[in-house]
Amino acid sequence: MSKDSCHILPFTEAMLPDLLPIACQGLGEGYFVSQLKHLKEHYTLDINCVFKADKLIGFSLAYQCTIEGALCDYGLDVSSYADRDRQVYVLKSMVIEESYQRQGYGTELMKSALNKAIANQLDAIILAGWKSVEGTNIEHLMDDFGFEVICEIQDFWHAESIINQYQCPVCGCPCNCTAIIYSKDLKM
């Protein structure tokens, strides 16, 4: 994909009406707004939007924290980690509008995320992919960028999707997808 075919801009509130339908389509009804509210209470968010011409076609939502904070956010036991204070970039969500998927726009968002993490001298980047009956949504991208699987968590959003009435785009409510937690070390 040529660099002229898309551009990535930081999120502004004026973009929200165009971003919400993409978020609902990719993440499920109700999820993005509740996560945005929750994350804003705890982190400085880094939201980037990808445009093709003047049309918003996707976004990423990320934040910086310690490895302990990131793994706790995923509900994982951190007692076995010696370097709990390592600083990581958590790529919480990345969505490309369905009609623009598999055209390199996710790759551009991932490059942008990696460049930010490296520029901020972070130790690693962590994110979750979703495995459902349709397969794992970002497996090809993780392979392309050299990410490793940390673990799999069965029915990751099951209870929370019932409590908060999230509508998974694959399962509906409740969500029965498995979270695949990926990591890439940035410091060798």
XYZ file of N, CA and C in Angstrom:
564
model
N 0.854 -1.172 0.000
C 0.000 0.000 0.000
C 0.897 1.232 0.000
N 0.600 2.172 -0.850
C 1.414 3.385 -0.871
C 1.026 4.286 0.286
N 1.994 5.052 0.754
C 1.746 5.947 1.877
C 0.744 7.033 1.525
N 0.552 7.313 0.244
C -0.402 8.333 -0.165
C -1.847 7.853 -0.050
N -2.046 6.546 0.074
C -3.413 6.028 0.074
C -4.090 6.125 1.433
N -3.340 6.414 2.490
C -3.956 6.598 3.799
C -3.104 7.538 4.636
N -3.745 8.079 5.663
C -2.999 8.858 6.632
C -3.587 8.609 8.011
N -2.733 8.739 9.021
C -3.124 8.470 10.404
C -3.053 9.775 11.166
N -4.149 10.081 11.868
C -4.249 11.315 12.640
C -4.662 11.003 14.067
N -4.233 11.838 15.018
C -4.714 11.668 16.395
C -6.219 11.937 16.458
N -6.888 11.220 17.311
C -8.329 11.351 17.506
C -8.691 12.718 18.068
N -9.789 13.279 17.573
C -10.409 14.462 18.166
C -11.883 14.133 18.391
N -12.519 14.836 19.313
C -13.934 14.595 19.609
C -14.808 14.717 18.361
N -14.411 15.570 17.413
C -15.181 15.748 16.181
C -15.234 14.455 15.351
N -14.302 13.527 15.576
C -14.259 12.267 14.831
C -15.195 11.206 15.415
N -15.689 11.429 16.634
C -16.471 10.409 17.337
C -17.679 9.901 16.542
N -18.477 10.754 15.894
C -19.627 10.227 15.143
C -19.232 9.258 14.021
N -18.062 9.448 13.422
C -17.603 8.537 12.364
C -16.921 7.300 12.944
N -16.336 7.434 14.138
C -15.618 6.330 14.759
C -16.564 5.320 15.398
N -17.634 5.776 16.029
C -18.527 4.874 16.769
C -19.112 3.728 15.940
N -19.615 3.978 14.731
C -20.138 2.830 13.957
C -19.064 1.788 13.646
N -17.841 2.234 13.407
C -16.736 1.302 13.143
C -16.429 0.500 14.401
N -16.414 1.179 15.563
C -16.165 0.505 16.834
C -17.251 -0.525 17.129
N -18.503 -0.160 16.918
C -19.608 -1.086 17.186
C -19.558 -2.293 16.258
N -19.230 -2.040 14.985
C -19.140 -3.130 14.019
C -18.014 -4.096 14.392
N -16.872 -3.569 14.779
C -15.707 -4.408 15.029
C -15.605 -4.959 16.432
N -16.108 -4.219 17.415
C -15.935 -4.618 18.815
C -17.232 -5.060 19.481
N -18.343 -4.707 18.876
C -19.628 -5.044 19.465
C -20.304 -3.811 20.026
N -21.587 -3.840 20.015
C -22.403 -2.721 20.488
C -22.136 -2.461 21.970
N -21.830 -1.217 22.298
C -21.683 -0.799 23.683
C -20.296 -0.931 24.274
N -19.432 -1.731 23.676
C -18.124 -2.005 24.276
C -17.212 -0.792 24.269
N -17.053 -0.142 23.131
C -16.064 0.927 22.998
C -16.331 2.081 23.955
N -17.569 2.536 24.037
C -17.887 3.686 24.882
C -17.619 3.367 26.352
N -17.993 2.172 26.804
C -17.751 1.830 28.209
C -16.261 1.671 28.485
N -15.517 1.083 27.563
C -14.075 0.935 27.755
C -13.369 2.287 27.724
N -13.805 3.159 26.837
C -13.220 4.493 26.750
C -13.381 5.227 28.076
N -14.575 5.187 28.616
C -14.844 5.851 29.899
C -13.965 5.263 31.012
N -13.910 3.949 31.087
C -13.108 3.277 32.117
C -11.617 3.591 31.969
N -11.097 3.467 30.756
C -9.664 3.664 30.536
C -9.248 5.118 30.784
N -10.102 6.069 30.421
C -9.783 7.491 30.631
C -9.593 7.808 32.110
N -10.228 7.037 32.989
C -10.093 7.236 34.430
C -8.725 6.799 34.946
N -8.055 5.915 34.209
C -6.812 5.312 34.699
C -5.563 5.621 33.880
N -5.734 5.980 32.613
C -4.586 6.127 31.726
C -4.723 7.352 30.833
N -3.584 7.774 30.295
C -3.586 8.748 29.212
C -3.715 7.934 27.932
N -4.769 8.172 27.201
C -5.054 7.356 26.028
C -4.402 7.918 24.777
N -4.055 7.009 23.904
C -3.492 7.335 22.599
C -4.423 6.721 21.561
N -5.289 7.552 20.977
C -6.240 7.077 19.978
C -5.833 7.668 18.635
N -5.644 6.788 17.673
C -5.257 7.211 16.331
C -6.273 6.704 15.325
N -6.567 7.542 14.348
C -7.555 7.205 13.333
C -6.868 7.133 11.978
N -7.255 6.120 11.194
C -6.714 5.974 9.849
C -7.791 6.421 8.861
N -7.341 7.228 7.909
C -8.227 7.787 6.897
C -7.776 7.339 5.520
N -8.736 7.058 4.666
C -8.491 6.877 3.233
C -9.178 8.068 2.597
N -8.388 8.902 1.952
C -8.864 10.213 1.493
C -9.384 10.942 2.735
N -10.623 11.375 2.735
C -11.156 12.071 3.907
C -12.102 11.208 4.730
N -12.117 9.920 4.485
C -13.037 9.016 5.188
C -12.313 8.270 6.298
N -12.830 8.372 7.528
C -12.296 7.609 8.647
C -12.687 6.151 8.439
N -11.679 5.264 8.390
C -11.954 3.857 8.100
C -11.476 2.919 9.207
N -10.824 3.469 10.231
C -10.358 2.610 11.316
C -9.677 3.410 12.397
N -9.341 2.723 13.486
C -8.708 3.402 14.616
C -7.967 2.395 15.487
N -7.105 2.931 16.316
C -6.474 2.136 17.373
C -6.589 2.918 18.676
N -6.709 2.181 19.763
C -6.794 2.740 21.108
C -5.702 2.075 21.932
N -4.814 2.875 22.510
C -3.690 2.326 23.257
C -3.402 3.188 24.484
N -2.589 2.634 25.375
C -2.115 3.375 26.546
C -0.810 2.753 27.028
N -0.094 3.496 27.840
C 1.181 3.051 28.397
C 0.976 2.738 29.869
N 1.580 1.631 30.326
C 1.538 1.283 31.750
C 2.651 0.279 32.038
N 2.684 -0.232 33.256
C 3.655 -1.271 33.593
C 3.150 -2.617 33.092
N 4.065 -3.576 32.972
C 3.658 -4.923 32.577
C 2.683 -5.484 33.602
N 2.891 -5.155 34.875
C 1.977 -5.618 35.921
C 0.568 -5.067 35.675
N 0.467 -3.778 35.381
C -0.834 -3.180 35.105
C -1.504 -3.796 33.893
N -0.731 -4.021 32.838
C -1.293 -4.598 31.612
C -1.809 -6.007 31.857
N -1.007 -6.829 32.515
C -1.424 -8.204 32.743
C -2.589 -8.278 33.722
N -2.610 -7.397 34.715
C -3.756 -7.334 35.630
C -5.017 -6.920 34.879
N -4.890 -5.985 33.918
C -6.041 -5.578 33.107
C -6.627 -6.762 32.336
N -5.782 -7.733 32.002
C -6.257 -8.929 31.317
C -6.634 -10.042 32.303
N -6.547 -9.747 33.597
C -6.928 -10.721 34.617
C -5.918 -11.827 34.827
N -4.650 -11.562 34.501
C -3.614 -12.587 34.608
C -2.817 -12.441 35.904
N -2.315 -13.553 36.391
C -1.484 -13.577 37.591
C -0.094 -13.066 37.232
N 0.374 -12.060 37.946
C 1.682 -11.472 37.652
C 2.764 -11.915 38.627
N 2.436 -12.817 39.532
C 3.397 -13.201 40.566
C 4.664 -13.837 39.998
N 4.601 -14.430 38.821
C 5.781 -15.078 38.235
C 6.658 -14.118 37.440
N 6.246 -12.870 37.300
C 7.009 -11.908 36.521
C 7.980 -11.149 37.409
N 9.262 -11.249 37.111
C 10.281 -10.577 37.907
C 10.325 -9.082 37.617
N 10.118 -8.695 36.372
C 10.230 -7.296 35.959
C 8.850 -6.659 35.811
N 8.116 -6.588 36.904
C 6.740 -6.076 36.865
C 6.656 -4.594 36.527
N 7.753 -3.858 36.685
C 7.749 -2.418 36.420
C 8.118 -2.068 34.988
N 8.402 -3.075 34.154
C 8.710 -2.795 32.748
C 7.572 -1.999 32.145
N 7.901 -0.996 31.358
C 6.897 -0.146 30.725
C 6.491 -0.733 29.375
N 5.181 -0.845 29.181
C 4.659 -1.442 27.956
C 3.609 -0.533 27.327
N 3.383 -0.758 26.053
C 2.349 -0.079 25.284
C 1.249 -1.110 25.069
N 0.083 -0.855 25.607
C -1.038 -1.777 25.472
C -1.914 -1.291 24.318
N -1.980 -2.073 23.289
C -2.840 -1.766 22.151
C -4.182 -2.424 22.453
N -5.060 -1.666 23.078
C -6.316 -2.197 23.606
C -7.294 -2.579 22.498
N -7.400 -1.751 21.482
C -8.322 -2.038 20.375
C -7.725 -1.528 19.075
N -7.985 -2.278 18.028
C -7.616 -1.834 16.687
C -8.677 -2.384 15.738
N -9.361 -1.475 15.056
C -10.470 -1.874 14.200
C -10.367 -1.158 12.857
N -10.559 -1.910 11.799
C -10.654 -1.363 10.454
C -12.056 -1.709 9.939
N -12.718 -0.713 9.353
C -14.048 -0.946 8.790
C -13.994 -2.158 7.866
N -15.007 -2.982 7.950
C -15.001 -4.277 7.263
C -14.664 -4.191 5.778
N -15.208 -3.219 5.068
C -14.960 -3.133 3.620
C -13.526 -2.709 3.280
N -12.750 -2.298 4.279
C -11.360 -1.880 4.049
C -10.346 -2.857 4.658
N -10.822 -3.959 5.217
C -9.917 -4.922 5.829
C -9.105 -5.653 4.774
N -7.944 -6.128 5.204
C -7.008 -6.883 4.359
C -6.497 -6.082 3.169
N -6.363 -4.763 3.398
C -5.818 -3.885 2.361
C -4.602 -3.118 2.872
N -4.099 -3.470 4.061
C -2.889 -2.849 4.587
C -3.114 -1.741 5.595
N -4.358 -1.399 5.890
C -4.615 -0.296 6.823
C -4.306 -0.701 8.267
N -4.605 -1.934 8.623
C -4.228 -2.441 9.946
C -2.719 -2.474 10.107
N -2.029 -2.822 9.034
C -0.562 -2.824 9.046
C -0.037 -1.413 9.327
N -0.652 -0.410 8.707
C -0.221 0.972 8.935
C -0.457 1.400 10.386
N -1.609 1.019 10.957
C -1.870 1.333 12.368
C -0.873 0.618 13.275
N -0.541 -0.630 12.952
C 0.414 -1.384 13.767
C 1.802 -0.756 13.678
N 2.212 -0.344 12.490
C 3.508 0.336 12.348
C 3.534 1.605 13.188
N 2.451 2.361 13.166
C 2.354 3.589 13.948
C 2.465 3.287 15.446
N 1.774 2.246 15.906
C 1.829 1.861 17.321
C 3.240 1.443 17.715
N 3.872 0.634 16.890
C 5.243 0.193 17.190
C 6.209 1.375 17.212
N 6.061 2.288 16.261
C 6.938 3.466 16.226
C 6.769 4.319 17.474
N 5.534 4.488 17.949
C 5.302 5.263 19.170
C 5.911 4.578 20.382
N 5.731 3.282 20.470
C 6.283 2.536 21.600
C 7.809 2.615 21.615
N 8.417 2.493 20.463
C 9.886 2.577 20.362
C 10.351 3.994 20.674
N 9.668 4.995 20.128
C 10.042 6.394 20.382
C 9.944 6.747 21.865
N 8.992 6.122 22.563
C 8.843 6.366 23.999
C 9.701 5.427 24.838
N 10.567 4.670 24.186
C 11.521 3.770 24.819
C 10.845 2.754 25.748
N 9.729 2.226 25.278
C 9.011 1.223 26.056
C 9.631 -0.144 25.836
N 9.391 -1.031 26.786
C 10.012 -2.350 26.759
C 9.312 -3.343 25.836
N 7.989 -3.192 25.690
C 7.227 -4.171 24.912
C 5.898 -3.567 24.486
N 5.238 -4.269 23.588
C 3.877 -3.933 23.204
C 3.038 -5.194 23.425
N 1.859 -4.996 24.007
C 0.976 -6.106 24.355
C -0.405 -5.822 23.788
N -1.062 -6.862 23.313
C -2.427 -6.706 22.839
C -3.145 -8.042 22.861
N -4.465 -7.968 22.720
C -5.281 -9.179 22.678
C -5.902 -9.317 21.300
N -5.890 -10.526 20.821
C -6.639 -10.886 19.626
C -7.804 -11.753 20.077
N -8.746 -11.972 19.189
C -9.951 -12.699 19.571
C -10.141 -13.912 18.693
N -10.247 -15.057 19.338
C -10.437 -16.320 18.647
C -11.886 -16.757 18.861
N -12.571 -16.967 17.744
C -13.961 -17.402 17.786
C -14.112 -18.562 16.819
N -15.327 -18.943 16.582
C -15.574 -20.001 15.594
C -15.104 -19.588 14.208
N -14.940 -18.271 13.975
C -14.476 -17.760 12.677
C -12.957 -17.727 12.563
N -12.222 -18.041 13.637
C -10.766 -17.996 13.635
C -10.263 -16.869 14.519
N -8.959 -16.602 14.483
C -8.366 -15.528 15.276
C -8.255 -14.284 14.407
N -8.842 -13.194 14.879
C -9.020 -12.000 14.040
C -7.729 -11.344 13.563
N -6.661 -11.385 14.319
C -5.435 -10.668 13.928
C -4.203 -11.565 13.840
N -4.418 -12.845 13.727
C -3.302 -13.785 13.722
C -2.281 -13.467 12.625
N -2.745 -13.166 11.409
C -1.812 -12.886 10.301
C -0.970 -11.647 10.591
N -1.571 -10.628 11.190
C -0.844 -9.402 11.513
C 0.206 -9.659 12.602
N -0.148 -10.465 13.587
C 0.784 -10.784 14.671
C 1.972 -11.577 14.133
N 1.700 -12.502 13.229
C 2.784 -13.271 12.603
C 3.697 -12.350 11.798
N 3.102 -11.442 11.017
C 3.883 -10.529 10.177
C 4.824 -9.647 11.000
N 4.394 -9.240 12.197
C 5.188 -8.338 13.023
C 5.992 -9.052 14.110
N 5.984 -10.369 14.137
C 6.821 -11.124 15.062
C 6.347 -11.130 16.510
N 5.047 -11.054 16.724
C 4.513 -11.144 18.078
C 4.479 -12.601 18.525
N 4.553 -12.813 19.835
C 4.463 -14.146 20.418
C 3.197 -14.238 21.251
N 2.630 -15.428 21.321
C 1.460 -15.667 22.159
C 1.929 -15.846 23.604
N 1.373 -15.042 24.511
C 1.651 -15.202 25.947
C 0.739 -16.281 26.515
N -0.553 -16.176 26.205
C -1.514 -17.150 26.714
C -2.842 -17.012 25.988
N -3.721 -17.967 26.247
C -5.095 -17.935 25.769
C -6.010 -17.957 26.979
N -7.083 -17.145 26.931
C -8.046 -17.099 28.028
C -9.420 -17.406 27.455
N -9.951 -18.580 27.788
C -11.256 -19.010 27.292
C -12.361 -18.087 27.802
N -13.365 -17.837 26.971
C -14.558 -17.066 27.356
C -14.209 -15.772 28.080
N -13.218 -15.050 27.565
C -12.664 -13.889 28.252
C -13.719 -12.851 28.635
N -14.616 -12.510 27.727
C -15.620 -11.467 27.997
C -16.970 -12.033 28.423
N -17.071 -13.326 28.641
C -18.362 -13.957 28.904
C -19.138 -13.255 30.025
N -18.591 -13.238 31.223
C -19.305 -12.652 32.382
C -19.530 -11.156 32.187
N -18.483 -10.439 31.746
C -18.607 -8.990 31.575
C -19.609 -8.633 30.470
N -19.670 -9.458 29.432
C -20.623 -9.165 28.358
C -22.064 -9.307 28.854
N -22.293 -10.209 29.783
C -23.634 -10.366 30.360
C -23.949 -9.177 31.267
N -23.019 -8.840 32.149
C -23.239 -7.747 33.101
C -23.469 -6.425 32.378
N -22.617 -6.129 31.377
C -22.678 -4.842 30.677
C -23.468 -4.893 29.368
N -24.021 -6.051 29.041
C -24.824 -6.217 27.824
C -24.062 -5.881 26.543
N -22.751 -6.241 26.506
C -21.985 -6.080 25.275
C -22.525 -7.048 24.243
N -22.603 -6.614 23.013
C -23.045 -7.460 21.911
C -21.844 -7.779 21.032
N -21.214 -8.911 21.272
C -20.071 -9.338 20.463
C -20.514 -9.449 19.005
N -19.703 -8.926 18.054
C -20.096 -9.010 16.652
C -20.133 -10.440 16.109
N -19.532 -11.388 16.828
C -19.540 -12.780 16.390
C -20.553 -13.605 17.187
N -20.516 -13.484 18.528
C -21.313 -14.348 19.404
C -22.621 -13.727 19.866
N -22.712 -12.414 19.822
C -23.845 -11.744 20.447
C -23.587 -11.618 21.937
N -24.609 -11.807 22.726
C -24.465 -11.744 24.182
C -25.027 -13.039 24.752
N -24.234 -13.803 25.459
C -22.898 -13.502 25.941
C -21.823 -13.808 24.898
N -20.667 -13.181 25.102
C -19.514 -13.417 24.237
C -18.803 -14.683 24.711
N -18.498 -15.563 23.773
C -17.783 -16.803 24.088
C -16.409 -16.868 23.432
N -15.914 -15.720 22.955
C -14.605 -15.691 22.292
C -13.482 -15.933 23.295
N -12.391 -16.466 22.789
C -11.176 -16.677 23.574
C -10.221 -15.520 23.295
N -9.645 -14.960 24.348
C -8.630 -13.914 24.180
C -7.277 -14.578 23.957
N -6.573 -14.125 22.942
C -5.194 -14.549 22.691
C -4.340 -13.340 23.035
N -3.521 -13.429 24.085
C -2.694 -12.300 24.508
C -1.337 -12.426 23.819
N -0.990 -11.380 23.058
C 0.247 -11.340 22.284
C 1.207 -10.311 22.889
N 2.496 -10.549 22.692
C 3.513 -9.626 23.168
C 4.664 -9.576 22.170
N 5.301 -8.409 22.128
C 6.518 -8.258 21.326
C 7.492 -7.423 22.140
N 8.642 -7.989 22.453
C 9.681 -7.245 23.150
C 10.285 -6.229 22.187
N 10.508 -5.027 22.699
C 11.077 -3.957 21.872
C 12.532 -3.667 22.222
N 12.974 -4.190 23.359
C 14.370 -3.993 23.776
C 15.049 -5.347 23.829
N 16.094 -5.465 23.072
C 16.814 -6.738 23.025
C 18.042 -6.679 23.882
